[in-house]
XYZ file of C-alpha atoms in Angstrom:
438
model
C 120.541 130.079 134.633
C 122.624 129.812 131.470
C 120.759 127.781 128.843
C 123.923 125.842 128.015
C 124.040 124.502 131.557
C 120.398 123.427 131.645
C 119.288 119.886 130.912
C 117.383 120.855 127.774
C 114.915 118.144 126.757
C 114.101 117.237 123.167
C 111.488 114.657 122.236
C 110.367 113.439 118.827
C 107.302 111.212 118.852
C 106.975 108.727 117.351
C 110.678 108.181 116.928
C 109.993 105.330 114.470
C 107.272 105.421 111.846
C 106.375 105.410 108.186
C 107.526 108.286 106.009
C 103.938 109.489 105.567
C 103.311 109.587 109.331
C 103.640 112.909 111.121
C 105.768 113.323 114.215
C 105.709 115.866 117.042
C 108.897 117.701 118.034
C 108.935 119.298 121.499
C 111.757 121.221 123.189
C 111.448 121.715 126.970
C 113.326 123.058 129.990
C 114.389 126.312 128.308
C 113.899 129.784 129.832
C 111.008 131.764 128.320
C 111.761 133.997 125.338
C 114.955 132.239 124.233
C 115.829 132.078 120.536
C 116.430 128.526 119.371
C 117.168 126.722 116.116
C 115.719 123.269 115.499
C 117.777 121.391 112.910
C 117.298 118.181 110.913
C 120.146 116.298 109.228
C 120.084 113.235 106.999
C 122.916 111.463 105.207
C 121.531 109.651 102.197
C 122.692 106.327 100.788
C 124.826 108.167 98.256
C 126.770 109.800 101.092
C 125.391 113.312 100.593
C 124.227 115.408 103.522
C 120.776 117.011 103.641
C 119.540 119.509 106.197
C 116.689 121.806 107.191
C 116.354 124.231 110.076
C 113.857 126.613 111.639
C 114.010 129.446 114.162
C 111.763 129.525 117.216
C 111.274 131.494 120.431
C 110.469 129.490 123.555
C 107.069 130.230 125.069
C 106.178 131.363 128.595
C 106.527 127.787 129.802
C 110.018 127.457 128.363
C 109.123 125.132 125.525
C 108.772 124.913 121.746
C 106.263 122.638 120.040
C 107.021 122.548 116.326
C 103.484 121.373 115.527
C 101.973 124.422 117.280
C 104.522 127.225 117.227
C 105.495 129.294 114.221
C 108.965 129.235 112.753
C 110.359 132.756 112.502
C 112.629 131.801 109.605
C 115.014 129.197 108.258
C 114.223 126.762 105.467
C 110.515 127.354 106.174
C 108.340 129.792 108.130
C 105.085 129.537 110.024
C 103.457 126.581 111.730
C 104.637 123.556 109.734
C 104.657 120.303 111.667
C 106.678 118.422 109.039
C 108.643 121.340 107.637
C 111.941 119.882 108.824
C 111.480 117.051 106.331
C 109.871 118.613 103.278
C 112.234 121.613 103.332
C 115.373 119.459 103.419
C 118.054 120.599 101.010
C 121.645 119.562 100.260
C 124.125 120.949 102.774
C 126.203 123.908 101.574
C 129.008 122.837 99.265
C 127.160 119.835 97.839
C 127.364 119.174 94.132
C 124.432 120.588 92.158
C 121.566 118.549 90.789
C 121.011 116.202 93.737
C 117.716 114.469 94.438
C 116.881 112.581 97.618
C 115.332 109.160 97.005
C 115.455 105.867 98.915
C 117.207 102.965 97.252
C 117.099 100.195 99.885
C 113.588 100.136 101.312
C 114.545 97.461 103.831
C 116.458 100.012 105.890
C 115.109 103.215 107.442
C 115.929 106.804 106.637
C 117.602 108.225 109.731
C 117.255 111.866 110.680
C 119.109 113.582 113.497
C 116.898 116.238 115.052
C 118.810 118.713 117.227
C 118.217 121.994 119.020
C 120.756 124.841 119.128
C 120.962 128.107 121.051
C 120.304 131.215 118.986
C 119.295 131.634 115.375
C 121.741 129.524 113.384
C 121.943 129.209 109.614
C 125.120 127.214 109.006
C 127.929 125.237 110.561
C 125.630 122.892 112.470
C 128.006 119.960 112.274
C 130.686 122.019 114.017
C 128.421 122.983 116.919
C 127.514 121.167 120.106
C 123.735 120.823 120.242
C 121.742 121.501 123.404
C 119.966 118.190 122.745
C 119.504 115.766 119.867
C 117.576 112.655 118.911
C 117.771 110.218 115.995
C 114.462 109.262 114.391
C 113.688 106.550 111.832
C 111.275 106.867 108.920
C 110.407 103.720 107.009
C 108.802 102.871 103.677
C 108.271 99.251 104.785
C 106.113 98.645 107.837
C 106.860 95.652 110.064
C 105.546 92.489 108.466
C 105.573 93.784 104.879
C 107.204 91.229 102.578
C 109.521 92.143 99.699
C 109.649 89.518 96.933
C 111.799 89.887 93.781
C 109.931 88.733 90.669
C 111.526 87.272 87.540
C 108.688 85.032 86.324
C 107.829 85.346 82.590
C 110.939 87.505 82.148
C 109.462 90.176 84.371
C 111.804 92.467 86.273
C 109.830 93.590 89.284
C 109.469 93.580 93.060
C 106.284 92.538 94.796
C 105.419 93.974 98.196
C 102.779 92.186 100.255
C 101.146 93.710 103.345
C 101.349 92.038 106.704
C 98.774 89.303 107.155
C 97.388 86.362 105.174
C 95.514 88.276 102.461
C 94.188 88.200 99.885
C 94.758 91.897 99.195
C 93.756 94.410 96.541
C 96.765 95.165 94.351
C 98.420 98.036 92.520
C 100.705 97.821 89.486
C 103.178 100.665 90.074
C 104.932 102.255 87.077
C 107.512 105.015 87.462
C 108.893 107.181 84.694
C 111.946 106.713 82.500
C 114.139 105.320 85.280
C 115.403 102.096 86.769
C 113.323 100.027 89.165
C 111.925 102.263 91.920
C 110.561 100.442 94.966
C 109.847 102.966 97.690
C 106.336 104.027 96.663
C 105.244 100.406 96.216
C 106.688 99.540 99.629
C 104.723 102.373 101.219
C 101.522 101.308 99.465
C 101.990 97.795 100.851
C 102.450 99.349 104.278
C 99.003 100.887 103.774
C 97.312 97.612 102.878
C 97.811 97.075 99.144
C 99.812 94.370 97.420
C 102.053 96.426 95.124
C 104.161 95.408 92.170
C 106.951 97.848 91.309
C 107.687 97.122 87.662
C 110.945 97.832 85.853
C 110.175 98.199 82.171
C 113.158 100.044 80.719
C 116.167 98.196 82.117
C 115.325 94.448 82.179
C 117.791 92.137 80.456
C 115.432 91.565 77.531
C 115.352 95.302 76.917
C 119.110 95.688 77.078
C 119.680 92.708 74.783
C 117.282 93.926 72.095
C 117.707 97.703 72.572
C 113.905 97.902 72.579
C 111.552 98.983 75.298
C 108.858 96.645 76.504
C 105.859 95.807 74.340
C 102.268 95.840 75.556
C 102.559 92.126 76.295
C 105.129 92.856 79.015
C 102.657 94.974 80.981
C 99.915 92.451 80.345
C 102.152 89.748 81.853
C 102.730 91.940 84.910
C 99.001 92.515 85.304
C 98.361 88.791 84.831
C 100.997 87.968 87.445
C 99.016 89.975 89.998
C 95.702 88.418 88.929
C 97.094 84.923 89.415
C 98.858 85.543 92.708
C 97.168 83.648 95.571
C 97.395 86.624 97.918
C 95.841 89.100 95.482
C 92.148 89.754 94.864
C 92.034 89.177 91.119
C 89.133 91.563 90.534
C 90.622 94.369 92.652
C 93.734 95.560 90.810
C 94.648 99.176 90.042
C 97.325 100.826 87.954
C 99.460 103.739 89.132
C 101.728 105.687 86.795
C 104.077 108.633 87.207
C 105.438 110.624 84.260
C 106.146 108.182 81.419
C 104.424 105.545 83.540
C 101.234 107.514 82.856
C 101.724 107.074 79.123
C 101.897 103.314 79.607
C 98.946 103.283 81.998
C 96.677 105.296 79.695
C 97.710 103.176 76.725
C 96.770 99.991 78.578
C 93.461 101.421 79.786
C 92.401 102.384 76.280
C 93.685 99.573 74.094
C 94.565 96.438 76.041
C 92.163 93.484 75.930
C 93.962 91.980 78.926
C 94.629 94.844 81.317
C 91.278 95.737 82.846
C 92.012 97.484 86.153
C 89.383 98.395 88.698
C 90.712 101.972 88.747
C 93.822 103.949 87.825
C 95.853 106.939 88.999
C 98.135 109.010 86.767
C 100.556 111.523 88.287
C 102.242 114.206 86.171
C 101.665 112.565 82.823
C 100.282 113.042 79.343
C 98.209 111.119 76.836
C 100.213 112.474 73.887
C 101.986 109.624 72.087
C 101.704 107.818 68.747
C 99.080 105.154 69.335
C 99.813 102.980 66.299
C 103.406 102.272 67.186
C 105.690 100.099 69.260
C 106.720 101.263 72.699
C 110.203 102.272 71.556
C 108.627 104.513 68.911
C 107.191 106.723 71.634
C 110.669 107.939 72.564
C 111.498 108.475 68.912
C 108.343 110.547 68.687
C 109.499 112.727 71.584
C 113.003 113.089 70.154
C 111.772 114.584 66.900
C 110.573 117.592 68.881
C 113.801 118.006 70.880
C 114.490 121.336 69.159
C 111.576 122.763 71.173
C 113.315 122.053 74.483
C 114.099 125.277 76.314
C 117.128 125.840 78.533
C 117.063 128.371 81.376
C 119.911 130.477 82.755
C 120.976 127.593 85.038
C 121.315 125.255 82.048
C 118.271 123.294 83.189
C 116.099 121.786 80.476
C 112.391 122.574 80.209
C 111.002 119.538 78.418
C 107.284 120.289 78.432
C 107.542 122.525 75.376
C 108.213 119.472 73.190
C 104.540 118.486 73.333
C 102.938 121.930 73.273
C 100.511 122.902 72.009
C 98.571 119.690 72.626
C 98.003 118.083 69.261
C 94.566 117.727 67.703
C 95.728 114.714 65.665
C 93.819 111.699 67.051
C 96.598 109.319 65.961
C 99.037 111.088 68.277
C 97.207 110.809 71.576
C 95.539 108.026 73.527
C 91.783 107.919 73.005
C 90.827 108.337 76.648
C 87.207 108.184 75.567
C 87.768 104.411 75.635
C 88.650 104.386 79.360
C 86.151 102.267 81.270
C 87.326 102.547 84.879
C 87.585 105.417 87.407
C 90.637 107.523 86.600
C 92.346 110.007 88.921
C 94.747 112.559 87.432
C 97.179 114.315 89.785
C 98.504 117.468 88.155
C 101.146 120.022 89.078
C 100.292 123.303 87.397
C 103.974 124.299 87.310
C 105.146 120.998 85.822
C 108.087 121.933 83.590
C 108.853 118.395 82.409
C 105.573 117.353 80.801
C 102.451 119.365 79.881
C 100.433 117.491 82.500
C 98.071 120.375 83.221
C 97.336 121.042 79.549
C 96.960 117.302 78.948
C 94.443 116.991 81.786
C 92.296 119.715 80.232
C 92.379 117.974 76.857
C 91.640 114.552 78.366
C 88.647 115.983 80.207
C 87.282 117.412 76.964
C 87.851 114.113 75.150
C 86.068 112.154 77.863
C 83.182 114.626 77.928
C 82.677 114.119 74.207
C 82.823 110.353 74.663
C 80.378 110.382 77.558
C 82.707 108.844 80.143
C 83.816 111.999 82.003
C 81.932 110.735 85.080
C 84.881 108.370 85.518
C 87.407 111.208 85.690
C 88.682 113.066 88.752
C 91.363 115.746 88.454
C 93.445 117.012 91.366
C 95.235 120.126 90.159
C 97.722 121.963 92.377
C 99.059 125.496 91.776
C 102.820 126.118 92.016
C 103.447 122.382 92.008
C 106.077 120.705 89.854
C 106.524 117.366 88.126
C 107.936 115.152 90.901
C 104.889 114.689 93.116
C 106.184 112.174 95.657
C 104.858 110.659 98.913
C 104.304 113.175 101.743
C 107.177 115.075 103.341
C 109.634 114.220 100.576
C 111.875 117.232 99.898
C 110.840 119.390 96.978
C 113.248 118.953 94.057
C 112.978 121.855 91.646
C 115.628 120.430 89.311
C 118.003 117.468 89.315
C 120.658 115.786 87.214
C 120.432 112.228 85.940
C 121.647 109.955 83.187
C 118.898 109.273 80.699
C 118.167 105.592 80.158
C 117.082 106.495 76.646
C 120.069 108.593 75.502
C 122.633 107.532 78.164
C 123.559 111.203 78.421
C 123.654 113.179 81.623
C 121.190 116.036 81.751
C 119.652 118.425 84.257
C 115.883 118.700 84.079
C 113.771 121.476 85.542
C 110.850 119.843 87.317
C 109.235 123.057 88.586
C 107.200 123.919 91.653
C 107.516 126.110 94.735
C 108.592 124.415 97.958
C 105.620 125.169 100.254
C 102.938 124.636 97.614
C 104.625 121.474 96.375
C 104.793 120.074 99.910
C 101.083 120.703 100.366
C 100.309 119.008 97.058
C 102.304 115.914 98.001
C 100.524 115.534 101.320
C 97.048 116.264 99.983
C 97.344 114.165 96.822
C 98.702 111.160 98.752
C 95.830 111.300 101.212
C 93.255 111.545 98.406
C 94.984 108.909 96.299
C 94.870 106.422 99.181
C 91.202 107.282 99.715
C 90.583 106.713 95.987
C 92.232 103.297 96.115
C 90.432 102.330 99.322
C 87.073 103.321 97.868
C 87.456 101.439 94.602
C 89.566 98.477 95.734
C 88.501 97.890 99.318
C 85.241 99.623 100.190
C 83.445 98.380 97.075
C 83.998 94.795 98.234
C 84.628 94.669 101.968
C 86.119 96.688 104.796
C 89.740 95.833 105.586
C 90.825 95.153 109.153
C 92.236 98.262 110.772
C 95.556 96.458 111.204
C 96.050 96.531 107.434
C 95.789 100.295 107.318
C 97.785 101.308 110.385
C 101.395 100.265 110.801
C 102.695 99.492 114.283
C 106.405 99.824 115.073
């Protein structure tokens, strides 16, 4: 019988879930040995289309199970259960420099999964699929509460897990960008009260043209300590990129910010320590002549801070860190010398006698933007710098398959790190706080 006239069945289970949950894609009711293309499409909030696809051959029973069968080609190869998400890329003809990130965490990301006859590589939107299904992936689990925060001139969003609490908490700092909520929302979905803090674009910053002082981060930490649904002695810090600089600075020098543990992703300890926050960017700018530009006009920023300085006034004294610290490092990070910095921080902590507090997760062929699992790998992207207000294209680095593995593995180990130091050290959380139900 002609495949086109069969009632081909496609199932994606679960069809609704968190973005870090895996799903199973199964195609059935196909003759054995038929070449098929399984395709994923997503239209982001900015209106841009993203797609991934893989080629399969139906088995003797006339089916394809993406979690068990190997892709013969496409945007990924081999047995990759979530390859249709982490290998997403802009559709042909899209403008260069795009990056996929969720803006409104109160709505799902919708993906259309479809199956097509033959090995297809393009023109999917012009073809009639044999079968298709829309699936939803969420950053906010049912019951998670999103609460804007403006107290004490803070610009932040608090996410509280479902249930009465109190909960361990995480102060979440991104890099040199506007307020980013999706990681904090996902952490709340996994049982942690999470405060996503905007520290470069609040009104006070724009009015004074200065970045936030240490007191701003101390107020944010104090806000969590005083919140009735937060365990005051179970608060962690999480930083990515420039957020790591802030996190390490607080760990070493603040008399107020005393977290139970901390995680730094793709960051460095190199910064002038006797200076105001805005002076850190001035420090970076003076080395801008060391920035390299590749043949695609993408900027390689990491060279600004290499080699790692030996001047103790120009790097955080991590020997002063007094809580467990997890460093997540991409060895192909082209934006910051995170790998080289991790080596230097380890040596500094060994000399200070506190290296027992340090754990390093280092991933080969992994770039700067280490995101939650199954996020598409972004090798480079364009953005307008909050610091210079100029549009630039940065090379982040990484290879797609290795980077995808690093995101999945580091997320799993980061959650385990937080659970061990924030939950397990005090009490075991109910299973309902750790598993979202849709």
